[in-house]
Protein backbone atom coordinates (compact mmCIF):
# COMPACT_ATOMS: atom_id res chain seq x y z
CA UNK A 1 0.00 0.00 0.00
CA UNK A 2 1.66 3.21 -1.11
CA UNK A 3 1.08 6.52 0.61
CA UNK A 4 -0.59 7.79 -2.56
CA UNK A 5 -3.08 4.94 -2.64
CA UNK A 6 -3.74 5.25 1.07
CA UNK A 7 -4.50 8.96 0.68
CA UNK A 8 -6.91 8.28 -2.18
CA UNK A 9 -8.66 5.49 -0.28
CA UNK A 10 -9.09 7.83 2.70
CA UNK A 11 -10.56 10.43 0.33
CA UNK A 12 -13.21 7.95 -0.82
CA UNK A 13 -14.62 7.94 2.71
CA UNK A 14 -15.73 11.54 2.01
CA UNK A 15 -17.95 11.51 -1.09
CA UNK A 16 -18.03 15.33 -1.15
CA UNK A 17 -14.25 15.68 -1.06
CA UNK A 18 -12.90 17.88 -3.83
CA UNK A 19 -9.50 16.20 -3.92
CA UNK A 20 -7.78 19.36 -2.68
CA UNK A 21 -6.76 17.78 0.59
CA UNK A 22 -5.40 14.67 -1.14
CA UNK A 23 -3.54 16.92 -3.57
CA UNK A 24 -1.99 18.78 -0.66
CA UNK A 25 -0.78 15.55 0.98
CA UNK A 26 0.53 14.36 -2.36
CA UNK A 27 2.58 17.56 -2.76
CA UNK A 28 3.90 17.12 0.77
CA UNK A 29 5.06 13.59 0.04
CA UNK A 30 6.92 14.87 -3.02
CA UNK A 31 8.59 17.56 -0.89
CA UNK A 32 9.57 14.84 1.62
CA UNK A 33 11.24 12.82 -1.13
CA UNK A 34 13.18 15.84 -2.35
CA UNK A 35 14.36 16.70 1.14
CA UNK A 36 15.25 13.04 1.79
CA UNK A 37 17.36 13.03 -1.37
CA UNK A 38 19.47 15.94 -0.14
CA UNK A 39 19.61 14.75 3.47
CA UNK A 40 20.84 11.31 2.42
CA UNK A 41 23.66 12.70 0.33
CA UNK A 42 24.50 15.60 2.61
CA UNK A 43 27.83 14.06 3.52
CA UNK A 44 28.78 13.71 -0.14
CA UNK A 45 28.14 17.15 -1.51
CA UNK A 46 29.20 20.50 -0.27
CA UNK A 47 25.89 21.16 1.43
CA UNK A 48 26.94 20.63 5.04
CA UNK A 49 27.97 23.53 7.21
CA UNK A 50 26.47 26.83 8.21
CA UNK A 51 25.44 29.83 6.18
CA UNK A 52 26.06 33.23 7.70
CA UNK A 53 22.35 34.00 8.20
CA UNK A 54 20.53 33.81 11.51
CA UNK A 55 16.89 32.71 11.59
CA UNK A 56 14.15 34.43 13.60
CA UNK A 57 14.90 32.25 16.63
CA UNK A 58 18.52 33.43 16.57
CA UNK A 59 19.95 30.07 15.46
CA UNK A 60 22.57 29.85 12.78
CA UNK A 61 20.80 28.56 9.67
CA UNK A 62 22.38 25.51 8.09
CA UNK A 63 22.42 25.14 4.33
CA UNK A 64 20.28 22.04 4.52
CA UNK A 65 17.65 24.01 6.48
CA UNK A 66 17.50 26.55 3.68
CA UNK A 67 17.21 23.85 1.08
CA UNK A 68 14.40 22.10 2.96
CA UNK A 69 12.60 25.39 3.60
CA UNK A 70 12.65 26.40 -0.06
CA UNK A 71 11.86 22.91 -1.31
CA UNK A 72 8.75 22.56 0.82
CA UNK A 73 7.57 26.06 -0.11
CA UNK A 74 8.09 25.45 -3.82
CA UNK A 75 6.48 22.01 -3.75
CA UNK A 76 3.42 23.53 -2.09
CA UNK A 77 3.02 26.98 -3.64
CA UNK A 78 1.36 26.18 -6.97
CA UNK A 79 -1.09 23.34 -6.26
CA UNK A 80 -4.00 25.70 -5.61
CA UNK A 81 -4.73 23.99 -2.29
CA UNK A 82 -3.19 26.57 0.06
CA UNK A 83 -3.92 30.21 0.71
CA UNK A 84 -0.92 30.74 2.97
CA UNK A 85 2.10 29.08 4.55
CA UNK A 86 4.29 29.78 7.54
CA UNK A 87 7.68 28.25 8.21
CA UNK A 88 9.73 28.09 11.36
CA UNK A 89 12.58 29.63 9.38
CA UNK A 90 10.68 32.79 8.40
CA UNK A 91 9.47 35.57 10.62
CA UNK A 92 6.33 36.39 8.63
CA UNK A 93 3.71 34.36 6.82
CA UNK A 94 4.56 33.16 3.32
CA UNK A 95 2.08 34.18 0.65
CA UNK A 96 1.25 32.15 -2.43
CA UNK A 97 2.78 33.85 -5.53
CA UNK A 98 0.27 36.03 -7.42
CA UNK A 99 0.42 33.88 -10.55
CA UNK A 100 -0.83 30.77 -8.74
CA UNK A 101 -4.36 30.01 -7.50
CA UNK A 102 -5.13 29.97 -3.78
CA UNK A 103 -7.13 27.35 -1.90
CA UNK A 104 -8.83 26.72 1.41
CA UNK A 105 -5.96 25.32 3.51
CA UNK A 106 -3.06 26.78 5.49
CA UNK A 107 0.25 24.97 6.00
CA UNK A 108 2.68 25.53 8.85
CA UNK A 109 5.96 23.66 8.77
CA UNK A 110 9.31 23.17 10.41
CA UNK A 111 11.46 22.29 7.40
CA UNK A 112 14.35 20.68 9.26
CA UNK A 113 13.94 19.90 12.91
CA UNK A 114 17.10 19.04 14.85
CA UNK A 115 19.40 20.92 12.52
CA UNK A 116 22.19 21.11 15.10
CA UNK A 117 22.44 17.33 14.63
CA UNK A 118 22.99 17.49 10.85
CA UNK A 119 26.77 17.54 10.85
CA UNK A 120 26.92 14.53 13.18
CA UNK A 121 24.70 12.47 10.87
CA UNK A 122 22.06 12.09 13.60
CA UNK A 123 18.34 11.75 12.90
CA UNK A 124 16.57 14.91 11.75
CA UNK A 125 13.02 15.53 10.54
CA UNK A 126 10.41 17.79 8.97
CA UNK A 127 7.08 18.60 10.67
CA UNK A 128 3.83 19.91 9.19
CA UNK A 129 0.46 21.13 10.41
CA UNK A 130 -2.59 21.87 8.24
CA UNK A 131 -5.61 24.06 9.07
CA UNK A 132 -8.63 25.16 7.08
CA UNK A 133 -8.51 28.89 6.47
CA UNK A 134 -10.81 31.06 8.58
CA UNK A 135 -11.00 33.98 6.15
CA UNK A 136 -13.42 33.63 3.26
CA UNK A 137 -11.27 34.15 0.20
CA UNK A 138 -8.31 35.88 -1.39
CA UNK A 139 -4.84 35.90 0.06
CA UNK A 140 -4.67 34.38 3.51
CA UNK A 141 -3.83 36.44 6.57
CA UNK A 142 -2.07 35.82 9.87
CA UNK A 143 -5.47 35.08 11.43
CA UNK A 144 -5.72 31.96 9.25
CA UNK A 145 -2.59 30.63 10.98
CA UNK A 146 -3.33 31.63 14.56
CA UNK A 147 -5.82 28.87 15.32
CA UNK A 148 -5.66 26.50 18.29
CA UNK A 149 -4.20 23.09 17.45
CA UNK A 150 -7.49 21.34 18.03
CA UNK A 151 -8.61 22.79 14.69
CA UNK A 152 -5.85 21.07 12.71
CA UNK A 153 -7.20 18.94 9.88
CA UNK A 154 -3.94 17.07 9.44
CA UNK A 155 -0.51 16.91 10.97
CA UNK A 156 2.56 14.82 10.35
CA UNK A 157 6.30 14.50 10.29
CA UNK A 158 8.97 12.91 8.19
CA UNK A 159 11.83 11.34 10.12
CA UNK A 160 15.13 10.99 8.26
CA UNK A 161 16.74 8.28 10.37
CA UNK A 162 18.07 4.80 9.70
CA UNK A 163 15.14 4.75 7.32
CA UNK A 164 12.85 7.59 6.28
CA UNK A 165 9.29 7.41 7.59
CA UNK A 166 6.31 9.66 6.80
CA UNK A 167 3.89 9.65 9.75
CA UNK A 168 0.60 11.53 9.55
CA UNK A 169 -2.97 11.71 10.72
CA UNK A 170 -6.07 13.36 9.37
CA UNK A 171 -7.96 12.31 12.48
CA UNK A 172 -8.57 8.74 11.28
CA UNK A 173 -5.71 7.02 13.04
CA UNK A 174 -2.00 7.67 12.85
CA UNK A 175 -0.19 5.89 10.05
CA UNK A 176 3.48 5.52 9.11
CA UNK A 177 4.95 4.90 5.67
CA UNK A 178 8.57 3.89 5.17
CA UNK A 179 10.36 5.17 2.11
CA UNK A 180 11.59 2.51 -0.29
CA UNK A 181 14.15 4.28 -2.49
CA UNK A 182 14.23 1.38 -4.94
CA UNK A 183 10.63 2.10 -5.98
CA UNK A 184 10.59 5.79 -5.00
CA UNK A 185 7.49 5.37 -2.84
CA UNK A 186 6.48 5.59 0.81
CA UNK A 187 4.99 2.18 1.72
CA UNK A 188 2.59 1.53 4.59
CA UNK A 189 4.68 0.06 7.40
CA UNK A 190 3.00 1.27 10.63
CA UNK A 191 -0.78 1.12 10.33
CA UNK A 192 -2.89 2.69 13.06
CA UNK A 193 -0.11 3.43 15.55
CA UNK A 194 -1.25 3.31 19.19
CA UNK A 195 1.05 4.58 21.91
CA UNK A 196 1.32 2.31 25.01
CA UNK A 197 -0.69 3.63 27.97
CA UNK A 198 2.50 3.83 30.00
CA UNK A 199 6.16 3.48 29.04
CA UNK A 200 9.57 3.05 30.66
CA UNK A 201 11.57 5.79 28.95
CA UNK A 202 11.84 9.52 29.67
CA UNK A 203 13.41 12.01 27.34
CA UNK A 204 14.55 15.47 28.41
CA UNK A 205 17.63 17.69 28.30
CA UNK A 206 18.64 17.12 31.89
CA UNK A 207 21.54 19.52 31.47
CA UNK A 208 19.00 22.25 32.25
CA UNK A 209 18.25 20.70 35.68
CA UNK A 210 19.72 23.55 37.74
CA UNK A 211 17.25 26.00 36.16
CA UNK A 212 14.15 23.82 36.51
CA UNK A 213 11.32 24.41 38.97
CA UNK A 214 10.60 22.11 41.91
CA UNK A 215 7.77 20.19 40.19
CA UNK A 216 9.81 18.95 37.26
CA UNK A 217 12.81 18.19 39.47
CA UNK A 218 10.62 16.05 41.74
CA UNK A 219 9.03 14.29 38.77
CA UNK A 220 12.38 13.35 37.24
CA UNK A 221 13.51 12.19 40.68
CA UNK A 222 10.39 10.00 40.86
CA UNK A 223 11.21 8.45 37.46
CA UNK A 224 14.65 7.46 38.75
CA UNK A 225 13.34 5.76 41.89
CA UNK A 226 13.18 2.00 41.94
CA UNK A 227 9.68 0.47 41.88
CA UNK A 228 9.20 -2.63 39.77
CA UNK A 229 5.37 -2.34 39.86
CA UNK A 230 5.53 0.89 37.81
CA UNK A 231 8.56 0.00 35.69
CA UNK A 232 10.82 2.45 37.49
CA UNK A 233 13.58 3.45 37.25
CA UNK A 234 12.86 4.61 33.72
CA UNK A 235 15.61 4.70 31.09
CA UNK A 236 16.74 8.06 29.75
CA UNK A 237 17.04 8.64 25.99
CA UNK A 238 17.62 12.04 24.42
CA UNK A 239 18.54 12.72 20.81
CA UNK A 240 17.96 16.48 20.73
CA UNK A 241 15.82 16.20 17.61
CA UNK A 242 12.21 16.45 18.67
CA UNK A 243 10.98 14.36 15.75
CA UNK A 244 13.36 11.55 16.73
CA UNK A 245 12.59 11.68 20.43
CA UNK A 246 8.86 11.94 19.78
CA UNK A 247 8.84 9.10 17.23
CA UNK A 248 10.52 6.76 19.69
CA UNK A 249 8.08 7.84 22.40
CA UNK A 250 5.12 7.23 20.08
CA UNK A 251 6.26 3.67 19.34
CA UNK A 252 7.63 2.61 22.74
CA UNK A 253 5.67 4.82 25.14
CA UNK A 254 6.96 7.00 27.96
CA UNK A 255 7.38 10.76 28.01
CA UNK A 256 9.23 13.45 26.06
CA UNK A 257 9.59 16.81 27.80
CA UNK A 258 10.88 20.27 27.15
CA UNK A 259 9.90 22.18 30.30
CA UNK A 260 10.13 25.89 30.89
CA UNK A 261 12.91 26.93 33.26
CA UNK A 262 14.30 29.96 35.05
CA UNK A 263 16.11 31.18 31.93
CA UNK A 264 13.37 30.30 29.42
CA UNK A 265 9.99 30.14 31.17
CA UNK A 266 8.28 29.07 27.93
CA UNK A 267 10.88 26.42 27.12
CA UNK A 268 12.34 26.14 23.65
CA UNK A 269 9.80 24.45 21.42
CA UNK A 270 7.47 26.33 19.11
CA UNK A 271 3.75 25.90 19.59
CA UNK A 272 2.76 26.17 15.93
CA UNK A 273 5.58 24.25 14.27
CA UNK A 274 6.43 21.53 16.79
CA UNK A 275 4.04 21.21 19.76
CA UNK A 276 0.68 21.44 17.96
CA UNK A 277 1.37 18.93 15.19
CA UNK A 278 3.04 16.43 17.52
CA UNK A 279 0.27 16.77 20.13
CA UNK A 280 -2.37 16.21 17.43
CA UNK A 281 -0.59 13.02 16.34
CA UNK A 282 -0.11 11.80 19.91
CA UNK A 283 -3.74 12.41 20.85
CA UNK A 284 -4.92 10.51 17.78
CA UNK A 285 -2.63 7.64 18.80
CA UNK A 286 -4.11 7.56 22.32
CA UNK A 287 -1.46 9.73 24.00
CA UNK A 288 -1.42 13.18 25.56
CA UNK A 289 0.23 16.56 24.91
CA UNK A 290 0.28 19.15 27.68
CA UNK A 291 2.06 22.33 28.77
CA UNK A 292 1.75 21.11 32.36
CA UNK A 293 -1.45 23.04 33.02
CA UNK A 294 -3.41 22.79 29.82
CA UNK A 295 -3.90 20.62 26.75
CA UNK A 296 -1.48 21.93 24.08
CA UNK A 297 -4.21 21.73 21.43
CA UNK A 298 -6.42 24.21 23.32
CA UNK A 299 -3.83 26.98 23.56
CA UNK A 300 -4.96 30.03 21.59
CA UNK A 301 -1.80 31.18 19.77
CA UNK A 302 -1.00 34.89 19.86
CA UNK A 303 1.96 34.89 17.51
CA UNK A 304 3.52 32.66 14.89
CA UNK A 305 6.72 31.85 16.73
CA UNK A 306 5.53 31.58 20.32
CA UNK A 307 6.98 28.86 22.50
CA UNK A 308 5.45 26.61 25.12
CA UNK A 309 6.64 24.04 27.64
CA UNK A 310 5.80 20.56 26.34
CA UNK A 311 5.05 17.23 28.02
CA UNK A 312 4.20 14.66 25.39
CA UNK A 313 3.71 10.93 25.57
CA UNK A 314 1.77 8.05 27.05
CA UNK A 315 -1.46 9.12 28.70
CA UNK A 316 -0.58 7.85 32.19
CA UNK A 317 2.95 9.23 32.11
CA UNK A 318 1.83 12.71 31.10
CA UNK A 319 -0.96 12.71 33.70
CA UNK A 320 1.48 11.79 36.49
CA UNK A 321 3.88 14.48 35.27
CA UNK A 322 1.05 17.06 35.38
CA UNK A 323 0.31 16.07 38.99
CA UNK A 324 3.92 16.79 39.97
CA UNK A 325 3.97 20.07 38.05
CA UNK A 326 0.76 21.22 39.72
CA UNK A 327 2.14 20.34 43.16
CA UNK A 328 -0.35 17.51 43.74
CA UNK A 329 2.30 14.87 44.36
P1 LIG B 1 17.66 22.62 16.41
O1 LIG B 1 16.81 22.51 15.16
O2 LIG B 1 18.26 23.98 16.63
O3 LIG B 1 18.69 21.52 16.49
O4 LIG B 1 16.67 22.44 17.63
C1 LIG B 1 15.98 21.26 17.77
C2 LIG B 1 14.89 21.44 18.77
O5 LIG B 1 14.04 22.50 18.41
C3 LIG B 1 14.08 20.17 18.96
O6 LIG B 1 14.03 19.37 17.82
C4 LIG B 1 14.77 19.48 20.11
O7 LIG B 1 13.89 18.65 20.84
C5 LIG B 1 15.27 20.63 20.95
O8 LIG B 1 15.44 21.72 20.04
C6 LIG B 1 16.58 20.32 21.58
O9 LIG B 1 16.97 21.41 22.34
P2 LIG B 1 18.20 21.34 23.37
O10 LIG B 1 19.45 21.29 22.55
O11 LIG B 1 18.09 22.60 24.17
O12 LIG B 1 18.03 20.12 24.22
JSON list of C-alpha atoms and ligand atoms in Angstrom, two decimals, residues 59 112-116 205 238 240-242 256 258 268-270 274, ligand 1:
[
{"chain": "A", "resi": 59, "resn": "UNK", "atom": "CA", "xyz": [19.95, 30.07, 15.46]},
{"chain": "A", "resi": 112, "resn": "UNK", "atom": "CA", "xyz": [14.35, 20.68, 9.26]},
{"chain": "A", "resi": 113, "resn": "UNK", "atom": "CA", "xyz": [13.94, 19.90, 12.91]},
{"chain": "A", "resi": 114, "resn": "UNK", "atom": "CA", "xyz": [17.10, 19.04, 14.85]},
{"chain": "A", "resi": 115, "resn": "UNK", "atom": "CA", "xyz": [19.40, 20.92, 12.52]},
{"chain": "A", "resi": 116, "resn": "UNK", "atom": "CA", "xyz": [22.19, 21.11, 15.10]},
{"chain": "A", "resi": 205, "resn": "UNK", "atom": "CA", "xyz": [17.63, 17.69, 28.30]},
{"chain": "A", "resi": 238, "resn": "UNK", "atom": "CA", "xyz": [17.62, 12.04, 24.42]},
{"chain": "A", "resi": 240, "resn": "UNK", "atom": "CA", "xyz": [17.96, 16.48, 20.73]},
{"chain": "A", "resi": 241, "resn": "UNK", "atom": "CA", "xyz": [15.82, 16.20, 17.61]},
{"chain": "A", "resi": 242, "resn": "UNK", "atom": "CA", "xyz": [12.21, 16.45, 18.67]},
{"chain": "A", "resi": 256, "resn": "UNK", "atom": "CA", "xyz": [9.23, 13.45, 26.06]},
{"chain": "A", "resi": 258, "resn": "UNK", "atom": "CA", "xyz": [10.88, 20.27, 27.15]},
{"chain": "A", "resi": 268, "resn": "UNK", "atom": "CA", "xyz": [12.34, 26.14, 23.65]},
{"chain": "A", "resi": 269, "resn": "UNK", "atom": "CA", "xyz": [9.80, 24.45, 21.42]},
{"chain": "A", "resi": 270, "resn": "UNK", "atom": "CA", "xyz": [7.47, 26.33, 19.11]},
{"chain": "A", "resi": 274, "resn": "UNK", "atom": "CA", "xyz": [6.43, 21.53, 16.79]},
{"chain": "B", "resi": 1, "resn": "LIG", "atom": "P1", "xyz": [17.66, 22.62, 16.41]},
{"chain": "B", "resi": 1, "resn": "LIG", "atom": "O1", "xyz": [16.81, 22.51, 15.16]},
{"chain": "B", "resi": 1, "resn": "LIG", "atom": "O2", "xyz": [18.26, 23.98, 16.63]},
{"chain": "B", "resi": 1, "resn": "LIG", "atom": "O3", "xyz": [18.69, 21.52, 16.49]},
{"chain": "B", "resi": 1, "resn": "LIG", "atom": "O4", "xyz": [16.67, 22.44, 17.63]},
{"chain": "B", "resi": 1, "resn": "LIG", "atom": "C1", "xyz": [15.98, 21.26, 17.77]},
{"chain": "B", "resi": 1, "resn": "LIG", "atom": "C2", "xyz": [14.89, 21.44, 18.77]},
{"chain": "B", "resi": 1, "resn": "LIG", "atom": "O5", "xyz": [14.04, 22.50, 18.41]},
{"chain": "B", "resi": 1, "resn": "LIG", "atom": "C3", "xyz": [14.08, 20.17, 18.96]},
{"chain": "B", "resi": 1, "resn": "LIG", "atom": "O6", "xyz": [14.03, 19.37, 17.82]},
{"chain": "B", "resi": 1, "resn": "LIG", "atom": "C4", "xyz": [14.77, 19.48, 20.11]},
{"chain": "B", "resi": 1, "resn": "LIG", "atom": "O7", "xyz": [13.89, 18.65, 20.84]},
{"chain": "B", "resi": 1, "resn": "LIG", "atom": "C5", "xyz": [15.27, 20.63, 20.95]},
{"chain": "B", "resi": 1, "resn": "LIG", "atom": "O8", "xyz": [15.44, 21.72, 20.04]},
{"chain": "B", "resi": 1, "resn": "LIG", "atom": "C6", "xyz": [16.58, 20.32, 21.58]},
{"chain": "B", "resi": 1, "resn": "LIG", "atom": "O9", "xyz": [16.97, 21.41, 22.34]},
{"chain": "B", "resi": 1, "resn": "LIG", "atom": "P2", "xyz": [18.20, 21.34, 23.37]},
{"chain": "B", "resi": 1, "resn": "LIG", "atom": "O10", "xyz": [19.45, 21.29, 22.55]},
{"chain": "B", "resi": 1, "resn": "LIG", "atom": "O11", "xyz": [18.09, 22.60, 24.17]},
{"chain": "B", "resi": 1, "resn": "LIG", "atom": "O12", "xyz": [18.03, 20.12, 24.22]}
]
